[in-house]
Coordinates of N, CA and C in Angstrom, one line a residue:
M1 N 19.6 -15.5 -41.3 CA 20.2 -14.6 -40.2 C 21.3 -15.5 -39.4
T2 N 22.2 -14.6 -39.0 CA 23.3 -15.2 -38.2 C 23.6 -14.5 -36.8
G3 N 24.1 -14.9 -36.0 CA 24.3 -14.4 -34.7 C 25.5 -15.2 -33.9
G4 N 25.6 -14.7 -32.5 CA 26.4 -15.5 -31.7 C 26.7 -14.8 -30.4
C5 N 27.5 -15.5 -29.7 CA 27.8 -14.9 -28.4 C 28.8 -13.6 -28.4
Q6 N 29.0 -12.9 -27.4 CA 29.7 -11.9 -27.3 C 31.2 -12.1 -27.5
C7 N 31.8 -13.2 -27.1 CA 33.2 -13.4 -27.4 C 33.5 -14.0 -28.7
G8 N 32.5 -14.4 -29.4 CA 32.6 -15.1 -30.8 C 32.8 -16.6 -30.8
A9 N 33.0 -17.1 -29.6 CA 33.1 -18.7 -29.8 C 32.1 -19.5 -30.1
I10 N 30.8 -19.0 -29.9 CA 29.6 -19.6 -30.4 C 29.0 -18.7 -31.6
R11 N 28.7 -19.4 -32.7 CA 28.1 -18.9 -33.8 C 26.9 -19.7 -34.3
Y12 N 25.7 -19.1 -34.8 CA 24.6 -19.8 -35.3 C 24.0 -19.2 -36.6
E13 N 23.2 -19.8 -37.3 CA 22.3 -19.5 -38.2 C 20.9 -19.9 -38.1
I14 N 20.2 -19.0 -38.5 CA 18.6 -19.4 -38.7 C 18.2 -19.3 -40.1
M15 N 17.6 -20.6 -40.6 CA 17.3 -20.7 -42.0 C 15.8 -20.2 -42.4
S16 N 15.1 -19.8 -41.4 CA 13.8 -19.3 -41.7 C 13.4 -18.0 -40.9
F17 N 12.4 -17.2 -41.2 CA 12.0 -16.2 -40.5 C 11.5 -16.3 -39.2
P18 N 11.9 -15.8 -38.0 CA 11.4 -16.1 -36.6 C 10.0 -16.4 -36.7
L19 N 9.5 -17.0 -35.7 CA 7.9 -17.1 -35.6 C 7.3 -16.1 -34.9
L20 N 8.0 -15.4 -34.1 CA 7.6 -14.2 -33.0 C 8.7 -13.6 -32.4
L21 N 8.4 -12.4 -31.8 CA 9.3 -11.7 -31.0 C 8.4 -10.9 -29.9
Y22 N 8.9 -11.2 -28.6 CA 8.3 -10.6 -27.5 C 9.3 -10.3 -26.6
T23 N 8.9 -9.5 -25.6 CA 9.6 -9.1 -24.4 C 9.1 -10.0 -23.2
C24 N 10.0 -10.5 -22.4 CA 9.4 -11.1 -21.2 C 9.9 -10.3 -19.9
N25 N 9.1 -9.7 -19.2 CA 9.4 -8.8 -18.0 C 9.4 -9.3 -16.8
C26 N 9.4 -10.9 -16.7 CA 9.3 -11.6 -15.5 C 10.6 -11.2 -14.7
T27 N 10.6 -11.4 -13.3 CA 11.6 -11.1 -12.6 C 13.0 -12.3 -12.8
D28 N 12.6 -13.4 -13.2 CA 13.6 -14.3 -13.7 C 14.3 -13.7 -14.9
C29 N 13.6 -13.2 -15.8 CA 14.3 -12.7 -17.1 C 15.1 -11.5 -16.7
Q30 N 14.6 -10.6 -15.9 CA 15.3 -9.5 -15.5 C 16.7 -10.1 -14.8
R31 N 16.7 -10.9 -13.9 CA 17.7 -11.2 -13.1 C 18.7 -11.9 -14.1
Q32 N 18.3 -12.8 -15.1 CA 19.1 -13.6 -15.9 C 19.9 -12.5 -17.1
T33 N 19.1 -11.6 -17.4 CA 19.7 -10.6 -18.4 C 20.4 -9.4 -17.8
G34 N 20.3 -9.3 -16.4 CA 20.8 -8.1 -15.9 C 20.3 -6.6 -16.3
S35 N 19.0 -6.9 -16.9 CA 18.2 -5.8 -17.5 C 17.0 -5.7 -17.1
A36 N 16.1 -4.8 -17.7 CA 14.7 -4.8 -17.6 C 13.8 -5.9 -18.1
F37 N 14.5 -6.6 -19.2 CA 13.4 -7.6 -19.8 C 14.4 -8.4 -20.7
A38 N 13.8 -9.5 -21.1 CA 14.5 -10.4 -22.1 C 13.8 -10.4 -23.4
L39 N 14.4 -10.2 -24.5 CA 13.9 -10.2 -25.9 C 14.0 -11.6 -26.6
N40 N 12.9 -12.2 -26.6 CA 12.8 -13.8 -27.0 C 12.2 -13.7 -28.4
M41 N 12.9 -14.8 -29.1 CA 12.4 -15.0 -30.4 C 12.3 -16.4 -30.8
P42 N 11.0 -17.0 -30.7 CA 11.0 -18.5 -31.0 C 11.2 -18.7 -32.3
I43 N 12.1 -19.8 -32.7 CA 12.7 -20.2 -33.9 C 12.2 -21.7 -34.1
R44 N 11.8 -22.2 -35.3 CA 11.8 -23.7 -35.6 C 13.1 -24.2 -35.2
Y45 N 13.0 -25.3 -34.5 CA 14.1 -26.1 -34.1 C 14.9 -26.7 -35.3
G46 N 14.2 -27.1 -36.3 CA 14.9 -27.5 -37.4 C 15.6 -26.6 -38.4
D47 N 15.2 -25.3 -38.1 CA 15.8 -24.2 -38.9 C 16.8 -23.3 -38.0
F48 N 17.3 -24.0 -37.1 CA 18.3 -23.5 -36.2 C 19.5 -24.2 -36.0
R49 N 20.8 -23.7 -36.3 CA 21.9 -24.5 -36.5 C 23.0 -23.8 -35.9
I50 N 23.8 -24.7 -35.0 CA 25.0 -24.0 -34.4 C 26.1 -24.3 -35.5
L51 N 26.7 -23.2 -35.9 CA 27.9 -23.3 -36.9 C 29.3 -23.6 -36.2
Q52 N 29.5 -23.0 -35.0 CA 30.7 -23.1 -34.3 C 30.4 -23.0 -32.8
G53 N 31.4 -23.8 -32.1 CA 31.3 -23.8 -30.7 C 30.2 -24.7 -30.2
E54 N 30.3 -24.8 -28.8 CA 29.3 -25.9 -28.2 C 28.8 -25.0 -26.9
P55 N 27.4 -24.7 -27.0 CA 26.8 -24.2 -25.9 C 26.8 -25.1 -24.7
H56 N 26.7 -24.5 -23.6 CA 26.6 -25.4 -22.3 C 25.1 -25.0 -21.7
G57 N 24.6 -26.1 -21.1 CA 23.2 -26.1 -20.7 C 23.1 -25.8 -19.2
W58 N 22.1 -24.9 -18.8 CA 21.8 -24.5 -17.4 C 20.3 -25.1 -17.3
H59 N 20.0 -26.3 -16.5 CA 18.8 -26.6 -16.2 C 18.1 -25.9 -15.1
H60 N 16.9 -25.3 -15.3 CA 16.1 -24.5 -14.2 C 14.6 -24.7 -14.6
T61 N 13.9 -24.1 -13.8 CA 12.4 -24.2 -13.9 C 11.9 -22.8 -14.2
S62 N 10.8 -22.6 -15.2 CA 10.4 -21.4 -15.5 C 9.4 -20.9 -14.4
P63 N 9.0 -19.5 -14.4 CA 8.2 -19.1 -13.5 C 6.8 -19.9 -13.3
N64 N 6.3 -20.4 -14.3 CA 5.0 -21.3 -14.4 C 5.4 -22.8 -14.0
G65 N 6.7 -23.1 -13.7 CA 6.8 -24.6 -13.5 C 7.3 -25.4 -14.6
T66 N 7.6 -24.9 -15.7 CA 8.1 -25.7 -16.8 C 9.6 -25.8 -16.8
P67 N 10.2 -27.2 -17.0 CA 11.4 -27.2 -17.1 C 12.1 -26.9 -18.3
V68 N 13.2 -26.0 -18.2 CA 13.9 -25.0 -19.2 C 15.4 -25.7 -19.0
I69 N 15.9 -25.6 -20.4 CA 17.5 -25.5 -20.4 C 18.0 -24.4 -21.2
S70 N 18.5 -23.4 -20.6 CA 19.2 -22.4 -21.0 C 20.6 -22.7 -21.6
Q71 N 20.7 -22.4 -22.9 CA 22.1 -22.6 -23.6 C 22.9 -21.3 -23.6
F72 N 24.1 -21.4 -23.1 CA 24.9 -20.2 -22.9 C 26.5 -20.7 -23.4
C73 N 27.2 -19.6 -23.5 CA 28.6 -19.8 -23.9 C 29.4 -19.9 -22.6
A74 N 30.2 -20.9 -22.5 CA 31.0 -21.0 -21.3 C 32.2 -20.1 -21.2
G75 N 32.4 -19.5 -22.2 CA 33.6 -18.4 -22.1 C 33.3 -17.1 -21.6
C76 N 32.2 -16.5 -22.5 CA 31.7 -15.2 -21.9 C 30.4 -15.0 -21.2
G77 N 29.6 -16.2 -21.1 CA 28.5 -16.4 -20.3 C 27.1 -15.9 -21.1
T78 N 27.4 -15.5 -22.4 CA 26.2 -15.1 -22.9 C 25.1 -16.1 -23.3
R79 N 24.0 -15.8 -22.8 CA 22.7 -16.8 -23.1 C 22.3 -16.8 -24.4
I80 N 22.3 -17.8 -25.2 CA 22.2 -17.9 -26.5 C 20.6 -18.2 -26.8
Y81 N 20.1 -19.2 -26.3 CA 18.7 -19.8 -26.5 C 18.4 -20.7 -25.4
G82 N 17.0 -20.9 -25.4 CA 16.4 -21.9 -24.5 C 15.7 -22.8 -25.0
E83 N 15.7 -24.2 -24.3 CA 14.8 -25.3 -24.8 C 13.8 -25.4 -23.7
R84 N 12.6 -25.6 -24.1 CA 11.5 -25.7 -22.9 C 10.6 -26.9 -23.2
A85 N 10.4 -27.5 -22.1 CA 9.7 -28.8 -21.9 C 8.3 -28.7 -22.6
G86 N 7.7 -29.4 -23.5 CA 6.5 -29.2 -24.2 C 6.7 -28.4 -25.4
R87 N 7.8 -28.0 -25.8 CA 7.9 -27.0 -27.0 C 9.2 -27.6 -27.7
S88 N 9.1 -28.9 -28.0 CA 10.4 -29.4 -28.7 C 10.4 -29.0 -30.1
E89 N 9.5 -28.3 -30.8 CA 9.5 -27.9 -32.0 C 10.3 -26.4 -32.4
T90 N 10.5 -25.8 -31.2 CA 11.1 -24.6 -31.2 C 12.0 -24.5 -30.3
V91 N 13.0 -23.5 -30.4 CA 14.0 -22.9 -29.6 C 13.7 -21.4 -29.4
S92 N 14.0 -21.0 -28.0 CA 13.8 -19.5 -27.9 C 15.0 -18.7 -27.8
L93 N 15.4 -18.0 -29.0 CA 16.5 -17.4 -29.2 C 16.5 -16.0 -28.5
R94 N 17.7 -15.7 -27.8 CA 17.8 -14.5 -27.2 C 18.1 -13.3 -28.5
A95 N 17.2 -12.7 -28.8 CA 17.2 -11.9 -30.0 C 18.4 -10.8 -30.2
G96 N 18.9 -10.4 -28.9 CA 19.9 -9.6 -28.8 C 21.3 -10.3 -29.3
T97 N 21.4 -11.4 -29.5 CA 22.5 -12.1 -30.0 C 22.7 -12.2 -31.6
L98 N 21.6 -11.7 -32.2 CA 21.7 -11.6 -33.7 C 22.8 -10.5 -34.2
D99 N 23.3 -10.9 -35.4 CA 24.3 -10.0 -35.8 C 23.8 -8.6 -36.2
D100 N 22.3 -8.6 -36.7 CA 21.7 -7.4 -37.0 C 20.4 -7.3 -36.1
T101 N 20.4 -6.5 -35.2 CA 19.2 -6.3 -34.4 C 18.4 -5.0 -34.7
S102 N 18.9 -4.3 -35.7 CA 18.2 -3.0 -36.2 C 16.7 -3.1 -36.6
W103 N 16.3 -4.1 -36.9 CA 14.9 -4.3 -37.3 C 13.9 -4.9 -36.3
L104 N 14.4 -5.2 -35.2 CA 13.6 -6.1 -34.2 C 12.5 -5.0 -33.4
M105 N 11.3 -5.4 -33.5 CA 10.3 -4.7 -32.8 C 9.3 -5.9 -32.3
P106 N 9.1 -5.8 -31.0 CA 8.3 -7.0 -30.5 C 6.8 -6.7 -30.7
A107 N 6.1 -8.0 -30.9 CA 4.7 -8.0 -31.2 C 3.9 -8.1 -29.9
A108 N 4.6 -8.3 -28.8 CA 3.9 -8.5 -27.4 C 4.8 -8.3 -26.4
H109 N 4.4 -8.1 -25.2 CA 5.0 -7.9 -24.0 C 4.6 -8.9 -22.9
F110 N 5.3 -9.6 -22.3 CA 4.7 -10.5 -21.4 C 5.1 -10.2 -19.9
F111 N 4.4 -10.7 -19.0 CA 4.7 -10.2 -17.5 C 4.8 -8.8 -17.1
M112 N 3.8 -8.1 -17.8 CA 4.0 -6.7 -17.7 C 3.7 -6.3 -16.0
R113 N 3.1 -7.1 -15.3 CA 2.8 -7.0 -13.9 C 4.1 -6.5 -13.2
S114 N 5.2 -7.1 -13.7 CA 6.6 -7.1 -12.9 C 7.4 -6.3 -13.7
A115 N 7.0 -5.5 -14.9 CA 7.9 -4.6 -15.7 C 8.3 -3.5 -14.9
Q116 N 9.6 -3.1 -15.2 CA 10.0 -1.7 -14.5 C 9.1 -0.7 -14.9
P117 N 8.8 0.3 -13.9 CA 7.7 1.2 -14.3 C 8.1 2.3 -15.4
W118 N 9.2 2.4 -16.0 CA 9.6 3.1 -17.1 C 9.6 2.4 -18.5
V119 N 9.2 1.0 -18.3 CA 9.2 0.3 -19.6 C 7.8 0.6 -20.4
Q120 N 7.9 1.0 -21.7 CA 6.9 1.3 -22.4 C 6.7 0.3 -23.5
A121 N 5.4 0.0 -23.7 CA 5.2 -1.1 -24.8 C 5.4 -0.6 -26.2
A122 N 5.8 -1.4 -27.0 CA 6.0 -1.1 -28.5 C 4.6 -0.7 -29.0
A123 N 4.5 0.4 -30.0 CA 3.3 0.7 -30.4 C 2.7 -0.5 -31.1
G124 N 1.3 -0.8 -30.9 CA 0.6 -1.8 -31.5 C 0.7 -3.2 -30.9
A125 N 1.7 -3.3 -29.9 CA 2.1 -4.6 -29.3 C 1.0 -4.9 -28.3
E126 N 0.7 -6.2 -28.3 CA -0.3 -6.7 -27.2 C 0.8 -7.1 -25.8
C127 N -0.1 -6.6 -24.7 CA 0.4 -6.8 -23.4 C -0.3 -7.7 -22.5
F128 N 0.5 -8.4 -21.7 CA -0.1 -9.5 -20.9 C 0.5 -9.3 -19.6
E129 N -0.5 -9.4 -18.5 CA 0.0 -9.2 -17.1 C 0.9 -10.4 -16.7
T130 N 0.8 -11.6 -17.2 CA 1.7 -12.6 -17.0 C 1.8 -13.2 -18.5
Q131 N 1.9 -14.6 -18.6 CA 2.2 -15.3 -19.9 C 0.9 -15.7 -20.6
P132 N 0.7 -15.3 -22.0 CA -0.5 -15.7 -22.6 C -0.7 -17.2 -22.6
N133 N -1.9 -17.7 -22.8 CA -2.2 -19.1 -23.1 C -2.1 -19.3 -24.5
G134 N -1.0 -19.7 -25.0 CA -0.7 -19.9 -26.3 C -0.3 -18.5 -27.1
W135 N 0.2 -18.9 -28.5 CA 0.7 -17.9 -29.2 C -0.3 -17.4 -30.5
G136 N -1.5 -18.0 -30.5 CA -2.4 -18.0 -31.6 C -2.4 -16.3 -32.3
S137 N -3.0 -15.4 -31.4 CA -3.3 -14.2 -32.0 C -1.9 -13.5 -32.1
L138 N -1.0 -13.8 -31.3 CA 0.3 -13.3 -31.4 C 1.0 -13.5 -32.7
L139 N 0.8 -14.7 -33.1 CA 1.5 -15.2 -34.4 C 0.9 -14.5 -35.5
Q140 N -0.4 -14.3 -35.5 CA -1.2 -13.6 -36.5 C -0.6 -12.3 -36.7
A141 N -0.5 -11.5 -35.6 CA 0.0 -10.2 -35.2 C 1.4 -10.0 -36.0
W142 N 2.2 -11.0 -35.6 CA 3.6 -11.1 -36.0 C 3.7 -11.2 -37.5
R143 N 3.1 -12.0 -38.1 CA 2.8 -12.4 -39.6 C 2.4 -11.1 -40.2
A144 N 1.6 -10.4 -39.6 CA 0.8 -9.1 -40.3 C 2.0 -8.1 -40.3
M145 N 3.0 -8.0 -39.4 CA 4.0 -7.1 -39.3 C 5.0 -7.4 -40.5
W146 N 5.2 -8.6 -41.0 CA 6.1 -9.1 -42.0 C 5.3 -10.0 -43.0
P147 N 4.7 -9.4 -43.7 CA 3.9 -10.0 -44.7 C 4.9 -10.7 -45.8
E148 N 5.9 -10.0 -46.0 CA 7.1 -10.5 -47.2 C 7.6 -11.9 -46.8
F149 N 7.4 -12.3 -45.6 CA 8.0 -13.5 -45.1 C 7.0 -14.6 -44.9
F150 N 5.8 -14.2 -44.9 CA 4.7 -15.3 -44.6 C 3.8 -15.5 -45.7
A151 N 3.6 -16.6 -46.1 CA 2.4 -16.8 -47.4 C 1.1 -16.3 -46.7
Q152 N 0.5 -15.5 -47.6 CA -0.8 -15.0 -47.2 C -2.0 -16.2 -47.4
T153 N -2.8 -16.4 -46.6 CA -3.8 -17.4 -46.8 C -5.0 -16.9 -46.6

């Protein structure tokens, strides 16, 4: 999969299927996106590669107190991905930056306590009032949605 920022200065590729897709409805994500939620997609760090351009980092703290670096395009301001302390094996890609977003369907919705009243959960998606403690069951649900990309055990 490939994607990039709005102005085209930054391009990236993903060499494996995403680990998960979820919406985050926290007020920080609402403010950062200028929308009702962020659509986040964890990717294995080793399977994510910048092809063109150089993202700039903004250091901040997540709602639960975790240090985060949000990587964005300095030209157009598009947030591309985030890096979170304690999750060095993954990056959290903003799924809307993919070239093809037609297939996206979240497996979960986080921070539903601050979701806009008109936000409707995707059919079959798990909903959390805040952030879940780990991704265990969510990873299983995501893999079940996409069996062609995950070896069955």
